[in-house]
Short mmCIF file of C-alpha atoms in Angstrom, two decimals:
data_model
loop_
_atom_site.label_atom_id
_atom_site.label_comp_id
_atom_site.label_asym_id
_atom_site.label_seq_id
_atom_site.Cartn_x
_atom_site.Cartn_y
_atom_site.Cartn_z
CA MET V 34 135.95 128.66 86.33
CA GLY V 35 136.24 125.71 88.66
CA ARG V 36 133.34 123.44 89.49
CA ASN V 37 131.47 123.50 92.78
CA ARG V 38 130.97 120.36 94.87
CA SER V 39 127.74 119.20 93.26
CA GLU V 40 129.09 119.78 89.77
CA TRP V 41 132.31 117.97 90.73
CA VAL V 42 130.51 114.87 92.03
CA SER V 43 127.95 114.60 89.24
CA LYS V 44 128.27 111.46 87.12
CA PRO V 45 130.20 111.87 83.84
CA GLU V 46 128.12 111.71 80.67
CA LEU V 47 129.86 108.47 79.77
CA GLU V 48 128.90 104.82 79.72
CA ALA V 49 129.70 102.84 82.86
CA GLY V 50 133.11 101.24 82.34
CA MET V 51 134.49 104.49 80.90
CA TYR V 52 135.15 105.85 84.37
CA VAL V 53 136.18 104.48 87.73
CA ASP V 54 135.26 105.26 91.31
CA PRO V 55 138.64 105.81 93.02
CA ALA V 56 137.26 104.01 96.06
CA ILE V 57 138.50 100.86 94.31
CA TYR V 58 142.00 102.24 94.90
CA THR V 59 141.62 103.29 98.51
CA ASP V 60 138.87 101.42 100.36
CA PRO V 61 140.42 99.01 102.92
CA ALA V 62 137.40 96.70 102.73
CA ILE V 63 137.65 96.42 98.96
CA PHE V 64 141.36 95.76 99.30
CA ALA V 65 140.80 92.93 101.79
CA GLU V 66 138.32 91.46 99.35
CA GLU V 67 140.85 91.76 96.50
CA GLN V 68 143.41 89.82 98.52
CA GLU V 69 140.92 87.00 99.03
CA LYS V 70 139.15 86.94 95.68
CA ILE V 71 141.97 87.94 93.34
CA PHE V 72 145.42 87.39 94.80
CA ASP V 73 144.56 84.17 96.63
CA THR V 74 143.12 82.61 93.49
CA THR V 75 145.45 83.71 90.68
CA TRP V 76 148.94 82.76 89.55
CA VAL V 77 151.56 85.34 90.50
CA ILE V 78 155.30 85.39 89.88
CA ALA V 79 157.36 84.93 93.05
CA CYS V 80 160.78 85.10 91.39
CA HIS V 81 162.83 83.66 88.55
CA GLU V 82 164.53 80.29 88.72
CA SER V 83 167.91 81.94 88.04
CA GLU V 84 167.60 83.68 91.39
CA LEU V 85 167.91 80.29 93.08
CA PRO V 86 170.35 78.62 90.71
CA GLU V 87 171.81 75.99 93.07
CA ILE V 88 170.24 73.15 94.96
CA TYR V 89 169.26 74.42 98.45
CA ASP V 90 169.06 78.06 97.33
CA PHE V 91 165.99 79.86 98.60
CA ARG V 92 164.16 83.17 98.41
CA THR V 93 161.40 84.47 100.60
CA TYR V 94 158.40 86.05 98.95
CA GLN V 95 155.87 88.49 100.25
CA HIS V 96 152.75 87.12 98.53
CA PRO V 97 150.26 89.87 97.55
CA GLY V 98 147.46 87.95 99.26
CA GLY V 99 149.28 88.75 102.52
CA HIS V 100 151.22 85.51 102.95
CA ASN V 101 154.88 84.86 103.61
CA LEU V 102 156.33 82.18 101.38
CA ILE V 103 159.59 80.29 101.07
CA ILE V 104 160.70 79.36 97.57
CA VAL V 105 163.43 76.71 97.70
CA ARG V 106 165.21 74.43 95.24
CA ASP V 107 165.34 70.89 96.64
CA GLU V 108 167.85 68.06 96.16
CA ASN V 109 165.92 66.85 93.10
CA ASN V 110 166.33 70.28 91.50
CA GLU V 111 162.60 70.92 91.92
CA ILE V 112 161.47 74.34 93.06
CA ASN V 113 159.03 74.19 95.97
CA ALA V 114 156.97 76.82 97.72
CA PHE V 115 155.85 76.70 101.34
CA LEU V 116 154.20 79.02 103.79
CA ASN V 117 157.02 80.56 105.79
CA ILE V 118 155.39 79.40 109.02
CA CYS V 119 156.67 76.90 111.53
CA PRO V 120 153.80 74.53 112.32
CA HIS V 121 154.91 74.45 115.95
CA ARG V 122 154.29 77.97 117.24
CA GLY V 123 153.89 79.95 114.04
CA ASN V 124 157.24 81.66 113.76
CA LEU V 125 158.88 82.70 110.52
CA LEU V 126 161.13 79.86 109.46
CA ILE V 127 163.34 82.02 107.24
CA TYR V 128 163.98 85.68 107.95
CA GLU V 129 166.43 86.46 105.13
CA PRO V 130 165.31 87.62 101.67
CA ALA V 131 167.54 85.05 99.96
CA GLY V 132 170.28 82.55 100.66
CA SER V 133 171.07 78.85 100.84
CA ILE V 134 170.35 76.13 103.35
CA LYS V 135 173.26 74.07 102.03
CA GLY V 136 175.41 74.91 105.02
CA ALA V 137 174.52 74.84 108.68
CA SER V 138 172.61 77.77 110.13
CA PRO V 139 173.03 79.22 113.64
CA SER V 140 169.90 77.27 114.58
CA GLY V 141 170.56 73.91 112.99
CA GLY V 142 172.39 71.65 110.61
CA PRO V 143 173.06 71.73 106.88
CA ARG V 144 170.30 71.11 104.32
CA ARG V 145 167.67 71.99 106.89
CA ILE V 146 165.29 74.85 107.36
CA THR V 147 165.56 75.14 111.12
CA CYS V 148 163.25 77.37 113.10
CA LEU V 149 165.28 79.73 115.27
CA PHE V 150 162.64 79.60 118.02
CA HIS V 151 162.61 75.91 119.15
CA ALA V 152 164.78 74.33 116.44
CA TRP V 153 162.12 72.32 114.65
CA ALA V 154 163.86 71.27 111.42
CA PHE V 155 162.50 70.69 107.91
CA ASP V 156 164.04 69.63 104.63
CA ALA V 157 163.80 71.39 101.26
CA GLY V 158 160.86 69.17 100.34
CA GLY V 159 158.90 70.45 103.33
CA SER V 160 159.08 67.31 105.48
CA CYS V 161 159.54 67.75 109.20
CA ILE V 162 162.82 66.01 110.03
CA ASP V 163 163.38 66.79 113.66
CA ILE V 164 161.41 67.91 116.70
CA PRO V 165 163.75 68.48 119.63
CA ARG V 166 162.90 66.30 122.63
CA ALA V 167 159.78 65.11 120.86
CA GLN V 168 159.32 61.95 122.90
CA ASP V 169 159.88 63.72 126.22
CA GLY V 170 157.37 66.41 125.60
CA TYR V 171 154.85 64.98 123.21
CA GLN V 172 155.19 61.24 123.84
CA ASP V 173 153.48 59.97 120.63
CA ARG V 174 150.94 62.75 120.37
CA VAL V 175 153.03 64.94 118.05
CA LYS V 176 155.09 63.20 115.38
CA PRO V 177 157.25 64.74 112.62
CA CYS V 178 155.31 62.89 109.90
CA ASP V 179 152.19 64.91 110.82
CA TYR V 180 153.93 68.28 110.84
CA ALA V 181 155.22 68.93 107.33
CA LEU V 182 155.19 72.48 105.96
CA ARG V 183 152.20 73.85 104.08
CA LYS V 184 152.99 73.37 100.41
CA VAL V 185 151.89 76.00 97.90
CA ARG V 186 151.36 75.27 94.21
CA VAL V 187 154.30 76.12 91.95
CA GLU V 188 154.85 76.16 88.22
CA VAL V 189 158.16 77.09 86.63
CA ASN V 190 157.12 78.23 83.21
CA TYR V 191 157.11 80.88 80.47
CA GLY V 192 160.78 81.77 80.53
CA GLY V 193 161.72 80.14 83.82
CA PHE V 194 159.60 82.28 86.10
CA VAL V 195 158.46 80.77 89.37
CA TRP V 196 154.70 81.12 89.54
CA VAL V 197 152.74 80.36 92.68
CA ASN V 198 149.06 80.02 93.41
CA MET V 199 147.50 79.86 96.88
CA ASP V 200 144.41 78.17 95.48
CA GLU V 201 144.81 74.40 95.37
CA ASN V 202 141.83 74.14 93.01
CA ALA V 203 142.91 76.83 90.55
CA PRO V 204 143.32 75.81 86.88
CA VAL V 205 146.86 75.24 85.63
CA LEU V 206 148.74 78.43 84.73
CA LYS V 207 148.37 78.03 80.96
CA ASP V 208 144.57 77.90 81.24
CA THR V 209 144.51 81.25 83.04
CA LEU V 210 146.69 83.21 80.61
CA GLY V 211 144.31 83.22 77.66
CA GLY V 212 147.26 82.91 75.29
CA ALA V 213 148.70 86.28 76.34
CA LEU V 214 152.24 84.96 76.77
CA ASP V 215 152.03 82.70 73.74
CA ALA V 216 151.86 85.95 71.77
CA ILE V 217 155.45 86.72 72.86
CA ALA V 218 156.56 83.09 73.17
CA ASP V 219 159.61 83.61 70.95
CA THR V 220 160.92 86.26 73.38
CA LEU V 221 160.72 83.75 76.25
CA ALA V 222 162.12 80.75 74.42
CA GLU V 223 165.76 80.94 75.56
CA PRO V 224 166.93 80.45 79.15
CA LEU V 225 166.77 83.78 80.97
CA GLU V 226 168.77 85.15 83.85
CA VAL V 227 168.00 87.95 86.29
CA PHE V 228 170.79 90.55 86.36
CA HIS V 229 169.00 93.33 88.18
CA TYR V 230 166.57 93.59 91.08
CA HIS V 231 165.24 96.59 92.90
CA ARG V 232 162.01 97.52 94.57
CA ALA V 233 160.06 100.71 95.05
CA VAL V 234 157.47 101.39 97.73
CA ILE V 235 155.13 104.21 96.85
CA ASP V 236 151.78 105.69 97.76
CA GLY V 237 149.19 104.39 95.35
CA ASN V 238 147.17 101.29 94.61
CA PHE V 239 148.59 98.27 92.79
CA LYS V 240 146.02 98.77 90.03
CA MET V 241 147.35 102.26 89.39
CA TRP V 242 150.75 100.81 88.60
CA HIS V 243 149.16 98.30 86.29
CA ASP V 244 147.16 101.12 84.67
CA THR V 245 150.39 102.98 84.00
CA ASN V 246 151.80 99.90 82.32
CA SER V 247 148.53 99.52 80.38
CA GLU V 248 148.21 102.86 78.63
CA PHE V 249 150.59 104.85 76.47
CA TYR V 250 148.70 108.14 76.60
CA HIS V 251 151.03 108.99 79.48
CA ASP V 252 153.89 109.28 77.00
CA TYR V 253 153.11 112.98 77.48
CA MET V 254 154.96 112.45 80.80
CA HIS V 255 157.95 110.78 79.12
CA TYR V 256 160.05 113.12 76.98
CA HIS V 257 162.17 110.11 76.04
CA ASN V 258 159.19 108.14 74.74
CA ARG V 259 157.86 111.04 72.70
CA ILE V 260 161.17 111.59 70.96
CA THR V 261 162.19 107.96 70.45
CA GLY V 262 158.67 106.58 70.00
CA MET V 263 155.74 108.91 69.45
CA MET V 264 157.59 110.88 66.77
CA GLN V 265 158.70 107.75 64.98
CA PRO V 266 156.99 105.63 62.33
CA GLY V 267 154.90 102.77 63.68
CA TYR V 268 153.93 104.38 66.99
CA TRP V 269 150.32 105.11 66.09
CA GLU V 270 149.91 101.62 64.65
CA ARG V 271 150.83 100.04 68.00
CA GLU V 272 147.75 98.16 69.05
CA TYR V 273 146.26 96.67 72.19
CA ILE V 274 145.19 93.05 72.00
CA ALA V 275 143.00 91.85 74.86
CA TYR V 276 143.27 88.26 76.08
CA GLU V 277 140.83 86.33 78.19
CA GLY V 278 141.64 86.70 81.87
CA GLY V 279 142.15 90.48 81.93
CA HIS V 280 145.51 90.33 80.15
CA ALA V 281 146.62 92.63 77.35
CA GLN V 282 149.42 92.92 74.85
CA VAL V 283 150.73 95.99 73.10
CA THR V 284 152.15 95.11 69.71
CA ASP V 285 155.84 95.92 69.36
CA MET V 286 157.44 98.80 67.52
CA GLN V 287 160.86 99.98 66.46
CA LEU V 288 162.21 102.79 68.65
CA LYS V 289 164.78 105.31 67.50
CA TYR V 290 166.97 105.76 70.57
CA ASP V 291 169.47 108.00 68.84
CA ALA V 292 166.73 110.57 68.18
CA PHE V 293 167.25 111.46 71.85
CA GLU V 294 170.37 113.59 71.97
CA GLY V 295 173.13 111.81 73.86
CA MET V 296 171.53 108.36 73.54
CA ASP V 297 172.90 105.63 71.33
CA GLU V 298 171.07 103.47 68.87
CA ARG V 299 170.49 99.98 70.27
CA LYS V 300 172.70 97.47 68.50
CA LEU V 301 171.82 94.26 70.25
CA GLY V 302 168.57 92.37 69.78
CA TRP V 303 166.59 89.88 71.82
CA PRO V 304 165.20 86.50 70.78
CA GLY V 305 162.25 87.34 68.54
CA LEU V 306 162.95 91.09 68.56
CA ASP V 307 165.37 93.16 66.50
CA ALA V 308 167.55 95.73 68.28
CA GLY V 309 165.47 98.63 69.56
CA ARG V 310 162.09 96.94 69.28
CA TRP V 311 159.73 97.17 72.24
CA ALA V 312 157.19 94.50 73.20
CA LEU V 313 154.86 94.49 76.20
CA VAL V 314 152.36 92.14 77.85
CA ASP V 315 150.42 93.04 80.99
CA LEU V 316 148.98 90.19 83.03
CA PHE V 317 146.13 90.41 85.48
CA PRO V 318 146.37 91.18 88.38
CA GLY V 319 149.82 92.83 88.44
CA ILE V 320 152.61 91.48 86.25
CA SER V 321 154.20 93.16 83.22
CA PHE V 322 156.57 91.54 80.74
CA ASN V 323 158.34 94.44 79.14
CA ILE V 324 161.06 93.90 76.56
CA ARG V 325 163.02 96.72 75.04
CA ALA V 326 165.52 94.77 73.01
CA PRO V 327 168.19 94.09 74.20
CA ALA V 328 166.84 93.91 77.77
CA MET V 329 163.81 92.57 79.55
CA ARG V 330 162.08 94.06 82.57
CA LEU V 331 159.56 92.24 84.70
CA ASP V 332 157.29 94.15 87.09
CA THR V 333 155.48 92.41 89.90
CA THR V 334 153.27 94.35 92.27
CA ILE V 335 152.84 93.52 95.92
CA PRO V 336 150.18 95.70 97.54
CA LEU V 337 150.99 96.58 101.14
CA GLY V 338 147.58 98.13 101.68
CA PRO V 339 144.90 99.78 99.59
CA ASN V 340 147.01 102.84 98.90
CA LYS V 341 150.56 101.56 99.29
CA VAL V 342 152.30 99.34 96.82
CA LEU V 343 155.66 97.63 96.59
CA ILE V 344 156.80 97.07 93.04
CA GLU V 345 159.56 94.60 92.26
CA PHE V 346 161.64 95.34 89.18
CA ARG V 347 163.78 92.68 87.59
CA GLY V 348 166.11 93.10 84.66
CA LEU V 349 166.85 89.99 82.62
CA GLY V 350 169.30 88.84 80.00
CA LEU V 351 170.03 85.45 78.49
CA LYS V 352 171.97 82.73 80.26
CA SER V 353 174.00 82.38 77.08
CA ASP V 354 175.24 86.00 77.25
CA THR V 355 178.97 86.60 77.02
CA PRO V 356 180.27 89.14 79.58
CA GLU V 357 180.40 91.79 76.82
CA VAL V 358 176.84 91.13 75.69
CA ARG V 359 175.60 91.09 79.27
CA ALA V 360 177.29 94.43 79.95
CA GLU V 361 175.47 95.93 76.98
CA ARG V 362 172.11 94.58 78.15
CA ILE V 363 172.71 95.93 81.65
CA ARG V 364 173.70 99.35 80.35
CA ASP V 365 170.72 99.62 78.02
CA HIS V 366 168.41 98.38 80.77
CA ASN V 367 169.72 100.79 83.37
CA THR V 368 169.68 103.90 81.20
CA ILE V 369 165.94 103.56 80.76
CA TRP V 370 164.69 101.36 83.61
CA GLY V 371 167.25 101.46 86.40
CA PRO V 372 166.39 103.33 89.61
CA PHE V 373 168.06 106.35 88.04
CA GLY V 374 167.04 105.53 84.49
CA ARG V 375 165.31 107.91 82.13
CA ASN V 376 161.75 106.59 82.46
CA LEU V 377 161.16 104.58 85.60
CA PRO V 378 161.32 107.47 88.11
CA GLU V 379 158.79 109.35 85.98
CA ASP V 380 156.37 106.42 86.07
CA LEU V 381 156.80 106.09 89.82
CA LEU V 382 156.17 109.82 90.21
CA GLY V 383 152.99 109.58 88.16
CA THR V 384 151.58 106.76 90.26
CA THR V 385 152.69 108.31 93.55
CA GLY V 386 150.85 111.48 92.57
CA GLN V 387 147.65 109.52 92.03
CA GLY V 388 148.12 107.81 95.38
CA VAL V 389 148.50 111.16 97.14
CA ALA V 390 145.74 112.95 95.24
CA LEU V 391 143.15 110.20 95.63
CA ASN V 392 144.01 109.35 99.24
CA ASP V 393 140.68 110.71 100.51
CA ARG V 394 138.20 108.86 98.35
CA THR V 395 135.44 111.39 98.91
CA ASP V 396 137.57 114.00 97.14
CA ALA V 397 137.24 112.58 93.64
CA PRO V 398 134.24 110.39 92.84
CA TYR V 399 135.37 109.66 89.28
CA VAL V 400 138.48 109.27 87.19
CA LEU V 401 138.34 108.55 83.47
CA HIS V 402 139.23 105.41 81.55
CA ALA V 403 137.43 106.62 78.45
CA ARG V 404 139.87 106.91 75.52
CA GLU V 405 138.71 104.97 72.46
CA GLU V 406 140.99 105.04 69.44
CA GLY V 407 140.32 101.74 67.70
CA ASN V 408 142.46 99.89 70.30
CA LYS V 409 145.49 101.81 69.07
CA VAL V 410 148.31 102.92 71.36
CA HIS V 411 146.50 105.75 73.22
CA ASP V 412 143.29 103.75 73.61
CA GLU V 413 142.55 102.83 77.23
CA ILE V 414 141.14 99.42 76.34
CA GLY V 415 143.95 97.77 78.32
CA MET V 416 142.76 99.35 81.56
CA ARG V 417 139.09 98.70 80.79
CA HIS V 418 139.75 95.10 79.88
CA TYR V 419 141.67 94.62 83.15
CA LEU V 420 138.81 96.09 85.16
CA ALA V 421 136.27 93.91 83.38
CA MET V 422 138.14 90.93 84.85
CA TRP V 423 138.32 92.71 88.20
CA LYS V 424 134.54 93.13 88.07
CA GLU V 425 134.09 89.43 87.33
CA LYS V 426 136.34 88.37 90.21
CA MET V 427 134.99 90.91 92.70
CA GLY V 428 131.32 91.03 91.79
CA ARG V 429 131.57 94.81 91.99
CA SER V 430 131.43 97.45 89.30
CA PRO V 431 134.61 99.57 89.15
CA SER V 432 132.52 102.64 88.35
CA ASP V 433 129.96 101.88 91.08
CA PRO V 434 131.62 99.50 93.56
CA TYR V 435 128.95 99.86 96.24
CA GLY V 436 126.03 99.57 93.84
CA ASN V 437 124.77 102.89 95.08
CA LYS V 438 126.54 105.67 93.30
CA VAL V 439 124.55 108.57 94.71
CA ASN V 440 125.32 107.70 98.32
CA ALA V 441 128.92 106.82 97.60
CA ALA V 442 129.49 110.19 95.99
CA GLU V 443 127.99 112.00 98.97
CA MET O 118 164.12 144.84 59.92
CA LYS O 119 165.57 144.08 63.28
CA TYR O 120 168.97 142.65 64.03
CA VAL O 121 168.75 139.36 65.95
CA CYS O 122 172.14 137.64 66.02
CA GLU O 123 175.27 136.74 64.10
CA ALA O 124 174.82 133.96 61.53
CA THR O 125 177.57 132.05 63.31
CA ASP O 126 175.50 132.01 66.51
CA VAL O 127 173.26 129.27 65.07
CA ALA O 128 175.08 126.25 63.66
CA GLU O 129 173.90 124.56 60.51
CA GLY O 130 170.88 122.36 61.14
CA LYS O 131 170.29 123.95 64.55
CA ILE O 132 167.72 126.26 66.13
CA LYS O 133 168.15 128.89 68.80
CA GLY O 134 165.90 131.28 70.68
CA PHE O 135 166.51 135.04 71.03
CA ASP O 136 164.73 137.98 72.62
CA VAL O 137 163.79 140.72 70.16
CA ASP O 138 162.10 143.72 71.74
CA GLY O 139 160.73 141.51 74.50
CA GLU O 140 159.46 138.80 72.16
CA ARG O 141 160.92 135.33 71.97
CA VAL O 142 161.83 134.40 68.41
CA LEU O 143 163.32 131.25 66.95
CA ILE O 144 166.19 131.47 64.49
CA ILE O 145 166.41 128.38 62.32
CA ASN O 146 169.50 127.47 60.30
CA GLY O 147 167.87 124.93 58.02
CA ASP O 148 168.61 123.04 54.84
CA ASN O 149 167.60 126.06 52.75
CA GLY O 150 169.24 128.73 54.87
CA PHE O 151 168.07 130.95 57.69
CA ARG O 152 164.41 131.09 58.67
CA ALA O 153 162.71 132.68 61.67
CA SER O 154 159.48 132.03 63.54
CA THR O 155 157.79 132.89 66.77
CA GLY O 156 159.76 131.32 69.58
CA VAL O 157 156.62 130.15 71.37
CA CYS O 158 154.46 127.21 70.38
CA PRO O 159 150.98 128.31 69.27
CA HIS O 160 149.48 125.32 71.11
CA GLN O 161 150.49 125.66 74.78
CA GLU O 162 153.18 128.35 74.72
CA VAL O 163 156.09 125.95 75.15
CA LEU O 164 159.42 127.38 74.02
CA LEU O 165 160.21 126.02 70.57
CA GLU O 166 163.96 126.35 71.10
CA GLU O 167 163.62 123.29 73.38
CA GLY O 168 162.18 121.34 70.48
CA LEU O 169 163.71 119.24 67.73
CA PHE O 170 164.79 120.15 64.23
CA ASP O 171 165.92 117.94 61.38
CA GLY O 172 166.77 120.65 58.84
CA CYS O 173 163.24 120.85 57.40
CA VAL O 174 160.72 120.03 60.10
CA LEU O 175 160.48 121.75 63.47
CA THR O 176 158.94 119.73 66.33
CA CYS O 177 157.70 121.06 69.66
CA HIS O 178 158.82 118.48 72.22
CA SER O 179 155.76 118.80 74.42
CA HIS O 180 152.88 117.55 72.25
CA LEU O 181 154.86 116.95 69.07
CA TRP O 182 153.25 119.61 66.92
CA GLN O 183 155.33 119.89 63.76
CA TRP O 184 155.78 122.43 60.98
CA ASP O 185 157.57 122.79 57.67
CA VAL O 186 159.94 125.69 58.33
CA GLU O 187 159.75 126.82 54.68
CA THR O 188 156.05 127.63 54.97
CA GLY O 189 155.02 127.26 58.60
CA ASP O 190 152.42 124.75 57.44
CA ALA O 191 151.21 122.24 60.00
CA GLN O 192 152.45 118.66 59.79
CA GLY O 193 151.90 115.49 61.80
CA LEU O 194 150.04 116.18 65.04
CA ALA O 195 149.94 119.99 64.66
CA GLU O 196 146.49 121.49 64.56
CA GLY O 197 147.56 124.92 63.31
CA PRO O 198 150.32 126.72 61.41
CA LEU O 199 153.43 128.38 62.80
CA GLU O 200 153.88 132.10 62.40
CA MET O 201 157.00 132.65 60.28
CA TYR O 202 158.92 135.92 60.07
CA GLN O 203 160.61 137.48 57.09
CA THR O 204 164.36 136.83 57.40
CA LYS O 205 167.47 138.30 55.84
CA VAL O 206 171.16 137.55 56.31
CA GLU O 207 173.50 140.38 55.43
CA ASP O 208 177.23 140.64 56.20
CA GLY O 209 176.89 137.63 58.49
CA LYS O 210 174.11 139.21 60.51
CA VAL O 211 170.57 137.85 60.82
CA TYR O 212 167.66 140.27 60.57
CA ILE O 213 163.93 139.63 60.84
CA THR O 214 160.68 141.53 60.50
CA ILE O 215 158.07 140.92 63.17
CA PRO O 216 154.71 142.11 61.85
CA LYS O 217 152.93 144.42 64.27
#
């Protein structure tokens, strides 16, 4: 027997915090508020320093707060971030996803970021170097020294990742992590290098992706994880540790890859992890450090709207890798996490399904976050802990975001 | 007893599903010889032939219910036993009795 409408919308017999109003995944007003209150005030990872290895290398970054950024390595080997906006007429200064300003561009000379519109030119430190026919048009009213780029805060830290924060008054990165990455510090101690990048754009909210990374109950979706993990010793001892700031760690375990017919045992380790061990840290509001020795995966979410998310996937090895070792890391990474790997498409399917199913927020007034198993692997404490931080930042309850549950449900 | 298959049809340490009078049965060539059980998981009716077998313990891949194939007793995450059938191998042929 199914439930009728009034049964379907009646509040679960659970404490608040054990369920969520899916409006937090789909309401455009809540999303706009998240961009302002969460993404514009927290540290997010724009890229890894190995993706701009040379002086004058750059990447552009679609900041989840809705901003376009340039990340560029300057002549002093410092990595800078700027709004990708020409202060003249507001054009994009760089259109390409990545490249170098070392050589001349079609619009200007070498070592310059030159706007293609009116050829205003800037250096890698953000200074305005040239305004064409400045004296003729502006006399002394507009001078290069007053028209530098808008600098954005950058920290290169915790394994060489390039973190940015739109908030000039935000605490330093370390003070916002609550020790979450210190817990896996030995895995981030050696110089890392990105060997893989791809992105997926799916229906669904950025928090849904983070949820998926924050609970292991969905191993019922992953045949691979049941056979190599859930059936193996240590799985049920895996534990969630919550860190201040909405971050969570799942303690590592030893997987048995060869329990999956056709898969090989992992032979190569990772700093701080023996071959085949799996460690995971999820950072608020949308970053996951995921290490299945011998490869590391980093997820960064970029919401494109309340119910559309772009997820960036990076695979990393060590800078010290020999070609043979690197090949092994790449193979092991791709078999599980590549676009055609064993697990990643399943995770994307799971989140896409939520995005489709919950698209009309009046359809489902509640979804559950209620598993309590002593913080062990199928406990949903990771999701609840994340949403407790969300509540603090947003001043809204995830289970009652409008403070008026009866009306919201109707 | 009913004939199910040739003993050579199921390699040592392997499991295989067969239809016997319209019922799915699982033939198990385990560490202690041939055993037979229902071919359908008592939990959610998943085919057990898609599961895993290590010679002693049978595992349904879906929710990881497990049983000792000597007794059908539940192990690990299983919440109930597995129905085992009487089995005989004669002249290289496997026979079972399915209780009515």
